[in-house]
Amino acid sequence: LTASSTEGICLPRCLKNICVDMSLPGIEQVAFSKIKGITPETAGAILAAVGSEAEFFRMSERELAELASAGSHIFAASYREGLLCEAEKELDFVARNGIRCLYFRNQDYPARFQNVPDAPLLIYAKGDTDLNARCAVGIVGTRHATVYGQKLTRDLVAGLGELVGKDVVVVSGLAYGVDVAAHLAALECGMPTVAVLAHGLDMIYPAQHRSVAADIVRRRGAVTTEYGCRTRVHRSNFLARNRIIAALSDCTVVVESAFKGGALVTAKVAQNYGRDVFAFPGRVGDVYSEGCNTLIRKNVAALVTSASDVVDMMRWERSAKPVEKSLFIEYTKNGYATTFTITLFEPYKRWEFDVENSNIKGHWIGIFTQKGEKTEIDFTEDVTAKKVLMKPFVKAYLKKQRSEERRVGK
């Protein structure tokens, strides 16, 4: 067997040069996971009988049939040889591209898959997100998200990060609409997010979301799939993909959906897995609210209106009260001495804050206070607090002050 046929297969350019920790299963394990239609229960029964994956591929067709007391096409020597050939190509691909393989008998296999009857035996992941994180929420919805739906998604993710902590994992499908809005909101809030694909990791679909996929991997997230390389986009794969979103999540939230759609499939699968399902209500008659309203009416989903509702219903422990940090910058011009206060709230921190040197590094969202009025500002560059304050706020304050003086005749 040779891997020469995979030399031309590689990750999409957007995911290259992103290094992650990687643990690879054996070739027999990868081959065993590729048996079509096999479930963890069936796999466990076979391995209990034969002893190991290596033995399954070593034994003759007759020996396997005698152990099973029945014949099966998966025992055929030609079939098993084909699986080993595919597995070798797959291992070559994942080894060259720094992809993790999470096998159902290994410790890093998602614990949430344990009670999922149709869970895949192996999933591939690019990125270092812990798929066994304390809290994981699936956020799904229509590909035609309205402005209302996009805002609900952003507020939901930001609220979860503020109430529970930045380690909440946001799981979705990288599709248009609600899916990508959820991923982008997680990235904006500095939270890990997992994109579940319906094809192999040698491509990204839709292609317009390649940059999002790259950002997800770079910033504590992961792009994951149950499909090997060279698996092309097929409609049935998306329906199968939805069960992975539900299985990786403690709960599934449907933000917006028409009367029919993949989000409703995900919700029903999650319900069958015994997971909580939530939905945001919409206005009666709105096309992309019909699905959510139906889920609520049929008691498939509980009605939620905010992240706080989700946290309460899931009984997740809330994070400690935000720690405020303040900088006092004194600025003097034209004889006026003014002290400006900037308050930074700990949960919004994305990277780090250097109080001693008054430097803001990475990405912060802060509240600027002037005479009791609060204005949210966004620090996106490595700049000093003084420069940030002087440009937009000090200048505006002095202009307002001079205008007030002219008005009173000073």
Short mmCIF file of C-alpha atoms in Angstrom, two decimals:
data_model
loop_
_atom_site.label_atom_id
_atom_site.label_comp_id
_atom_site.label_asym_id
_atom_site.label_seq_id
_atom_site.Cartn_x
_atom_site.Cartn_y
_atom_site.Cartn_z
CA LEU A 1 0.00 0.00 0.00
CA THR A 2 1.24 3.49 -0.78
CA ALA A 3 0.00 6.98 0.04
CA SER A 4 1.13 8.48 -3.25
CA SER A 5 -2.47 9.02 -4.32
CA THR A 6 -2.97 11.56 -1.52
CA GLU A 7 0.06 13.69 -2.27
CA GLY A 8 -2.08 16.18 -4.14
CA ILE A 9 -4.70 16.41 -1.37
CA CYS A 10 -4.19 19.10 1.23
CA LEU A 11 -6.04 21.47 3.50
CA PRO A 12 -7.63 24.59 2.05
CA ARG A 13 -5.07 27.39 2.01
CA CYS A 14 -6.93 29.22 4.79
CA LEU A 15 -6.24 26.38 7.25
CA LYS A 16 -2.60 25.79 6.41
CA ASN A 17 0.26 26.79 8.72
CA ILE A 18 -2.00 26.53 11.77
CA CYS A 19 -0.36 24.10 14.18
CA VAL A 20 -2.30 22.09 16.75
CA ASP A 21 -1.54 19.24 19.09
CA MET A 22 -2.29 15.96 17.39
CA SER A 23 -2.75 12.32 18.40
CA LEU A 24 -3.25 9.74 15.69
CA PRO A 25 -4.99 6.36 16.03
CA GLY A 26 -3.64 3.26 14.32
CA ILE A 27 -4.40 2.41 10.72
CA GLU A 28 -6.69 -0.45 11.80
CA GLN A 29 -8.72 1.91 14.01
CA VAL A 30 -9.21 4.41 11.19
CA ALA A 31 -10.13 1.60 8.81
CA PHE A 32 -12.55 0.09 11.33
CA SER A 33 -14.29 3.47 11.73
CA LYS A 34 -14.89 3.58 7.98
CA ILE A 35 -17.22 0.57 7.99
CA LYS A 36 -20.39 2.05 6.56
CA GLY A 37 -23.29 2.28 8.98
CA ILE A 38 -21.40 0.97 11.99
CA THR A 39 -22.47 2.29 15.40
CA PRO A 40 -20.60 2.35 18.71
CA GLU A 41 -22.79 -0.48 19.99
CA THR A 42 -22.12 -2.72 16.99
CA ALA A 43 -18.44 -1.81 17.02
CA GLY A 44 -18.20 -2.69 20.70
CA ALA A 45 -19.82 -6.07 20.13
CA ILE A 46 -17.46 -6.92 17.24
CA LEU A 47 -14.37 -5.88 19.19
CA ALA A 48 -15.51 -7.81 22.25
CA ALA A 49 -15.69 -10.91 20.07
CA VAL A 50 -12.46 -10.54 18.10
CA GLY A 51 -10.33 -8.72 20.68
CA SER A 52 -9.07 -5.69 18.73
CA GLU A 53 -9.27 -3.82 15.44
CA ALA A 54 -6.01 -5.42 14.33
CA GLU A 55 -7.50 -8.87 14.88
CA PHE A 56 -10.60 -7.92 12.89
CA PHE A 57 -8.43 -7.22 9.86
CA ARG A 58 -6.08 -10.20 10.45
CA MET A 59 -8.75 -12.91 10.77
CA SER A 60 -10.11 -14.70 7.74
CA GLU A 61 -13.64 -14.22 6.44
CA ARG A 62 -14.54 -17.71 7.64
CA GLU A 63 -13.25 -17.08 11.17
CA LEU A 64 -15.24 -13.86 11.47
CA ALA A 65 -18.41 -15.53 10.16
CA GLU A 66 -18.04 -18.34 12.72
CA LEU A 67 -17.63 -15.85 15.57
CA ALA A 68 -20.69 -13.91 14.44
CA SER A 69 -22.70 -17.04 13.64
CA ALA A 70 -23.66 -15.31 10.42
CA GLY A 71 -22.11 -13.96 7.25
CA SER A 72 -21.73 -10.29 6.36
CA HIS A 73 -20.25 -8.29 3.51
CA ILE A 74 -17.99 -6.48 5.99
CA PHE A 75 -16.15 -9.76 6.64
CA ALA A 76 -15.09 -10.08 2.99
CA ALA A 77 -11.32 -9.86 2.57
CA SER A 78 -11.60 -7.50 -0.39
CA TYR A 79 -13.85 -5.14 1.57
CA ARG A 80 -11.50 -5.02 4.54
CA GLU A 81 -8.46 -4.50 2.31
CA GLY A 82 -10.23 -1.55 0.73
CA LEU A 83 -10.83 -0.05 4.17
CA LEU A 84 -7.15 -0.37 5.06
CA CYS A 85 -6.17 1.31 1.81
CA GLU A 86 -8.52 4.22 2.50
CA ALA A 87 -7.28 4.46 6.07
CA GLU A 88 -3.65 4.72 5.00
CA LYS A 89 -4.49 7.59 2.66
CA GLU A 90 -6.48 9.27 5.42
CA LEU A 91 -3.66 8.97 7.96
CA ASP A 92 -1.22 10.44 5.47
CA PHE A 93 -3.55 13.41 4.97
CA VAL A 94 -4.14 14.10 8.67
CA ALA A 95 -0.46 13.66 9.57
CA ARG A 96 0.65 16.17 6.93
CA ASN A 97 -1.98 18.71 7.93
CA GLY A 98 -1.94 18.58 11.73
CA ILE A 99 -5.45 17.15 12.15
CA ARG A 100 -6.60 15.44 15.33
CA CYS A 101 -8.39 12.09 15.13
CA LEU A 102 -10.76 11.42 18.03
CA TYR A 103 -11.52 7.69 18.15
CA PHE A 104 -14.35 6.26 20.22
CA ARG A 105 -12.04 4.09 22.36
CA ASN A 106 -9.64 6.94 23.14
CA GLN A 107 -9.74 9.32 26.08
CA ASP A 108 -10.16 12.50 24.02
CA TYR A 109 -13.31 11.20 22.28
CA PRO A 110 -16.23 13.55 23.08
CA ALA A 111 -17.87 12.34 26.29
CA ARG A 112 -21.21 13.72 25.09
CA PHE A 113 -21.22 11.02 22.39
CA GLN A 114 -21.45 8.24 24.96
CA ASN A 115 -25.26 8.19 25.02
CA VAL A 116 -25.67 8.88 21.30
CA PRO A 117 -26.66 5.64 19.51
CA ASP A 118 -25.60 6.79 16.04
CA ALA A 119 -22.43 8.68 16.99
CA PRO A 120 -19.49 8.31 14.59
CA LEU A 121 -16.63 6.09 15.72
CA LEU A 122 -14.12 8.78 14.74
CA ILE A 123 -14.19 12.48 14.07
CA TYR A 124 -11.49 14.69 12.61
CA ALA A 125 -10.72 18.09 14.11
CA LYS A 126 -8.50 20.97 13.06
CA GLY A 127 -8.00 23.21 16.08
CA ASP A 128 -7.44 22.75 19.78
CA THR A 129 -10.86 23.33 21.33
CA ASP A 130 -11.69 20.92 24.13
CA LEU A 131 -14.76 19.06 22.87
CA ASN A 132 -15.34 17.96 26.47
CA ALA A 133 -15.64 21.52 27.75
CA ARG A 134 -17.87 22.16 30.76
CA CYS A 135 -20.59 23.93 28.76
CA ALA A 136 -21.41 23.65 25.06
CA VAL A 137 -24.37 25.17 23.26
CA GLY A 138 -25.52 24.46 19.72
CA ILE A 139 -26.90 27.51 17.92
CA VAL A 140 -28.75 26.88 14.65
CA GLY A 141 -31.23 28.57 12.39
CA THR A 142 -32.17 29.57 8.88
CA ARG A 143 -29.65 30.43 6.18
CA HIS A 144 -31.78 33.50 5.49
CA ALA A 145 -31.40 35.14 8.88
CA THR A 146 -33.15 38.47 9.30
CA VAL A 147 -31.67 41.47 11.07
CA TYR A 148 -33.74 40.42 14.08
CA GLY A 149 -32.28 36.92 14.00
CA GLN A 150 -28.71 38.12 13.64
CA LYS A 151 -29.10 40.44 16.61
CA LEU A 152 -30.65 37.66 18.72
CA THR A 153 -27.67 35.46 17.87
CA ARG A 154 -25.10 38.10 18.82
CA ASP A 155 -26.90 38.95 22.05
CA LEU A 156 -27.27 35.26 22.96
CA VAL A 157 -23.58 34.49 22.52
CA ALA A 158 -22.41 37.66 24.25
CA GLY A 159 -24.82 37.02 27.12
CA LEU A 160 -23.60 33.47 27.60
CA GLY A 161 -20.02 34.66 27.71
CA GLU A 162 -20.85 37.33 30.27
CA LEU A 163 -23.05 35.16 32.50
CA VAL A 164 -21.23 31.82 32.39
CA GLY A 165 -17.72 32.65 31.22
CA LYS A 166 -15.58 32.75 28.12
CA ASP A 167 -15.10 28.98 28.07
CA VAL A 168 -18.62 28.23 26.83
CA VAL A 169 -18.21 26.47 23.48
CA VAL A 170 -20.52 27.64 20.68
CA VAL A 171 -21.28 24.84 18.20
CA SER A 172 -22.78 25.42 14.75
CA GLY A 173 -22.47 24.41 11.11
CA LEU A 174 -20.61 27.27 9.33
CA ALA A 175 -23.58 27.72 6.99
CA TYR A 176 -24.99 31.06 5.86
CA GLY A 177 -27.30 32.97 8.17
CA VAL A 178 -27.59 32.06 11.84
CA ASP A 179 -24.71 29.54 11.78
CA VAL A 180 -22.00 31.92 10.67
CA ALA A 181 -23.50 34.70 12.82
CA ALA A 182 -23.03 32.45 15.86
CA HIS A 183 -19.41 31.71 14.95
CA LEU A 184 -18.63 35.38 14.34
CA ALA A 185 -20.30 36.41 17.61
CA ALA A 186 -18.20 33.86 19.50
CA LEU A 187 -15.02 35.14 17.88
CA GLU A 188 -16.01 38.71 18.70
CA CYS A 189 -16.50 37.79 22.35
CA GLY A 190 -13.30 35.77 22.59
CA MET A 191 -15.15 32.46 23.04
CA PRO A 192 -14.22 29.10 21.48
CA THR A 193 -16.47 27.94 18.69
CA VAL A 194 -16.74 24.65 16.80
CA ALA A 195 -17.80 24.46 13.16
CA VAL A 196 -19.17 21.05 12.15
CA LEU A 197 -18.73 20.35 8.43
CA ALA A 198 -20.65 18.06 6.10
CA HIS A 199 -17.59 17.08 4.06
CA GLY A 200 -13.87 16.38 4.42
CA LEU A 201 -11.33 18.85 5.79
CA ASP A 202 -9.67 19.21 2.41
CA MET A 203 -12.22 21.89 1.54
CA ILE A 204 -14.45 24.53 3.14
CA TYR A 205 -18.08 24.96 2.11
CA PRO A 206 -19.35 27.54 1.52
CA ALA A 207 -16.10 28.93 0.12
CA GLN A 208 -17.06 32.43 1.29
CA HIS A 209 -16.55 31.28 4.89
CA ARG A 210 -12.94 30.17 4.50
CA SER A 211 -11.63 33.16 6.40
CA VAL A 212 -14.11 32.48 9.21
CA ALA A 213 -12.93 28.87 9.40
CA ALA A 214 -9.31 30.05 9.62
CA ASP A 215 -10.16 32.51 12.41
CA ILE A 216 -12.00 29.78 14.30
CA VAL A 217 -8.94 27.52 14.26
CA ARG A 218 -6.51 30.30 15.15
CA ARG A 219 -8.54 31.54 18.09
CA ARG A 220 -9.13 28.52 20.34
CA GLY A 221 -11.82 26.98 18.13
CA ALA A 222 -12.02 23.95 15.88
CA VAL A 223 -13.35 22.84 12.52
CA THR A 224 -14.54 19.24 12.78
CA THR A 225 -16.17 16.54 10.68
CA GLU A 226 -16.86 12.82 10.62
CA TYR A 227 -16.02 12.65 6.91
CA GLY A 228 -12.62 11.81 5.46
CA CYS A 229 -10.77 13.73 2.79
CA ARG A 230 -12.22 13.64 -0.72
CA THR A 231 -15.76 13.48 0.67
CA ARG A 232 -17.68 15.89 -1.48
CA VAL A 233 -20.65 18.06 -0.59
CA HIS A 234 -23.89 16.05 -0.67
CA ARG A 235 -27.32 16.98 0.62
CA SER A 236 -27.64 13.90 2.83
CA ASN A 237 -24.37 14.78 4.55
CA PHE A 238 -25.85 18.01 5.88
CA LEU A 239 -28.68 16.14 7.58
CA ALA A 240 -26.15 13.74 9.10
CA ARG A 241 -23.99 16.70 10.12
CA ASN A 242 -26.88 18.15 12.12
CA ARG A 243 -26.82 15.19 14.51
CA ILE A 244 -23.15 15.95 15.31
CA ILE A 245 -24.08 19.53 16.23
CA ALA A 246 -26.77 18.21 18.56
CA ALA A 247 -24.51 15.50 20.00
CA LEU A 248 -21.63 17.88 20.78
CA SER A 249 -23.94 20.27 22.65
CA ASP A 250 -25.60 20.24 26.06
CA CYS A 251 -28.51 22.11 24.52
CA THR A 252 -29.59 23.38 21.12
CA VAL A 253 -31.01 26.86 20.54
CA VAL A 254 -33.03 27.57 17.40
CA VAL A 255 -32.88 31.30 16.68
CA GLU A 256 -34.92 31.55 13.48
CA SER A 257 -36.37 28.95 11.13
CA ALA A 258 -38.99 28.56 8.48
CA PHE A 259 -41.63 25.83 8.80
CA LYS A 260 -39.18 23.37 7.27
CA GLY A 261 -35.41 23.41 7.53
CA GLY A 262 -32.26 21.80 8.82
CA ALA A 263 -32.48 23.67 12.12
CA LEU A 264 -35.73 21.85 12.94
CA VAL A 265 -34.05 18.53 12.14
CA THR A 266 -31.25 19.41 14.55
CA ALA A 267 -33.80 20.31 17.23
CA LYS A 268 -35.66 17.03 16.87
CA VAL A 269 -32.44 15.03 16.91
CA ALA A 270 -31.35 16.84 20.07
CA GLN A 271 -34.69 16.02 21.67
CA ASN A 272 -34.25 12.35 20.75
CA TYR A 273 -30.82 12.41 22.39
CA GLY A 274 -32.41 13.69 25.58
CA ARG A 275 -30.83 17.13 25.23
CA ASP A 276 -32.57 20.40 26.01
CA VAL A 277 -33.98 22.37 23.09
CA PHE A 278 -34.76 26.09 23.19
CA ALA A 279 -36.25 28.47 20.63
CA PHE A 280 -36.75 32.20 20.34
CA PRO A 281 -40.33 33.14 19.55
CA GLY A 282 -41.14 35.26 16.53
CA ARG A 283 -43.98 37.37 15.27
CA VAL A 284 -46.99 35.42 14.04
CA GLY A 285 -46.99 35.29 10.25
CA ASP A 286 -43.25 35.89 9.79
CA VAL A 287 -41.85 33.20 7.49
CA TYR A 288 -38.64 32.68 9.43
CA SER A 289 -40.40 32.52 12.77
CA GLU A 290 -42.84 29.74 11.85
CA GLY A 291 -40.39 26.98 12.70
CA CYS A 292 -39.53 28.35 16.14
CA ASN A 293 -43.15 29.03 17.00
CA THR A 294 -44.06 25.48 15.93
CA LEU A 295 -41.31 23.95 18.10
CA ILE A 296 -42.59 25.92 21.08
CA ARG A 297 -46.24 25.11 20.38
CA LYS A 298 -45.51 21.37 20.14
CA ASN A 299 -43.41 21.43 23.31
CA VAL A 300 -40.30 20.33 21.42
CA ALA A 301 -38.52 23.51 22.53
CA ALA A 302 -38.80 25.72 25.57
CA LEU A 303 -39.35 29.41 24.91
CA VAL A 304 -36.37 31.65 25.67
CA THR A 305 -35.89 35.37 25.21
CA SER A 306 -32.31 35.84 26.37
CA ALA A 307 -29.09 34.14 27.38
CA SER A 308 -30.21 34.42 30.99
CA ASP A 309 -33.17 32.13 30.24
CA VAL A 310 -30.85 29.51 28.76
CA VAL A 311 -28.46 29.69 31.71
CA ASP A 312 -31.29 29.35 34.22
CA MET A 313 -32.95 26.42 32.44
CA MET A 314 -29.62 24.62 32.05
CA ARG A 315 -28.77 25.41 35.68
CA TRP A 316 -25.29 26.46 34.65
CA GLU A 317 -23.22 28.11 37.31
CA ARG A 318 -22.92 31.81 36.74
CA SER A 319 -19.51 33.45 36.73
CA ALA A 320 -18.45 35.84 39.47
CA LYS A 321 -19.47 39.49 39.31
CA PRO A 322 -17.36 41.39 36.73
CA VAL A 323 -14.19 42.94 38.08
CA GLU A 324 -13.89 46.58 37.09
CA LYS A 325 -10.55 48.16 36.28
CA SER A 326 -10.25 51.90 35.83
CA LEU A 327 -7.66 54.15 34.26
CA PHE A 328 -7.54 57.84 35.11
CA ILE A 329 -5.96 59.91 32.37
CA GLU A 330 -5.42 63.62 33.08
CA TYR A 331 -5.37 65.80 30.02
CA THR A 332 -4.65 69.54 30.11
CA LYS A 333 -5.23 71.93 27.23
CA ASN A 334 -5.88 75.66 27.06
CA GLY A 335 -5.83 75.88 30.83
CA TYR A 336 -8.48 73.27 31.36
CA ALA A 337 -7.58 70.22 33.43
CA THR A 338 -9.91 67.29 32.85
CA THR A 339 -9.74 63.75 34.20
CA PHE A 340 -11.21 61.05 31.99
CA THR A 341 -12.15 57.67 33.40
CA ILE A 342 -12.25 54.47 31.40
CA THR A 343 -13.75 51.40 33.06
CA LEU A 344 -12.85 47.98 31.66
CA PHE A 345 -15.00 44.97 32.55
CA GLU A 346 -13.11 41.72 33.03
CA PRO A 347 -15.53 39.38 31.16
CA TYR A 348 -15.00 41.36 27.97
CA LYS A 349 -11.26 40.85 28.01
CA ARG A 350 -10.02 39.08 24.95
CA TRP A 351 -6.26 38.95 25.56
CA GLU A 352 -4.50 40.96 28.26
CA PHE A 353 -4.44 44.32 29.96
CA ASP A 354 -1.29 45.99 31.23
CA VAL A 355 -2.47 48.24 34.06
CA GLU A 356 1.00 49.32 35.16
CA ASN A 357 2.01 50.65 31.75
CA SER A 358 -1.48 51.77 30.77
CA ASN A 359 -1.31 49.68 27.62
CA ILE A 360 -4.21 47.92 26.04
CA LYS A 361 -3.14 44.81 24.15
CA GLY A 362 -5.37 42.67 22.05
CA HIS A 363 -9.08 43.35 22.06
CA TRP A 364 -11.06 45.03 24.84
CA ILE A 365 -14.49 46.50 25.10
CA GLY A 366 -14.74 49.23 27.69
CA ILE A 367 -17.14 51.84 28.98
CA PHE A 368 -16.15 55.52 28.77
CA THR A 369 -17.77 57.65 31.47
CA GLN A 370 -18.18 61.43 31.08
CA LYS A 371 -20.42 63.33 33.51
CA GLY A 372 -22.46 60.23 34.25
CA GLU A 373 -22.94 59.33 30.60
CA LYS A 374 -21.54 56.00 29.43
CA THR A 375 -20.31 55.22 25.96
CA GLU A 376 -19.06 51.81 24.85
CA ILE A 377 -15.73 51.85 23.04
CA ASP A 378 -13.88 49.07 21.32
CA PHE A 379 -10.08 48.75 21.54
CA THR A 380 -8.83 46.79 18.56
CA GLU A 381 -5.23 47.92 18.26
CA ASP A 382 -2.15 47.82 20.48
CA VAL A 383 -2.30 51.43 21.57
CA THR A 384 -2.01 53.29 24.83
CA ALA A 385 -5.14 54.28 26.70
CA LYS A 386 -4.09 57.92 26.57
CA LYS A 387 -4.01 57.96 22.78
CA VAL A 388 -7.36 56.23 22.55
CA LEU A 389 -8.96 58.72 24.91
CA MET A 390 -7.38 61.84 23.43
CA LYS A 391 -8.51 61.22 19.89
CA PRO A 392 -12.26 60.58 20.10
CA PHE A 393 -13.18 61.74 23.57
CA VAL A 394 -10.91 64.56 24.73
CA LYS A 395 -11.33 66.38 21.47
CA ALA A 396 -15.11 65.97 21.63
CA TYR A 397 -15.20 67.11 25.26
CA LEU A 398 -13.18 70.30 24.60
CA LYS A 399 -15.33 71.12 21.58
CA LYS A 400 -18.45 70.69 23.66
CA GLN A 401 -16.93 72.82 26.44
CA ARG A 402 -16.04 75.68 24.07
CA SER A 403 -19.51 75.54 22.55
CA GLU A 404 -21.05 75.81 26.01
CA GLU A 405 -18.85 78.81 26.85
CA ARG A 406 -19.87 80.64 23.69
CA ARG A 407 -23.51 79.95 24.48
CA VAL A 408 -23.28 81.59 27.92
CA GLY A 409 -21.20 84.48 26.61
CA LYS A 410 -17.84 83.65 28.21
#
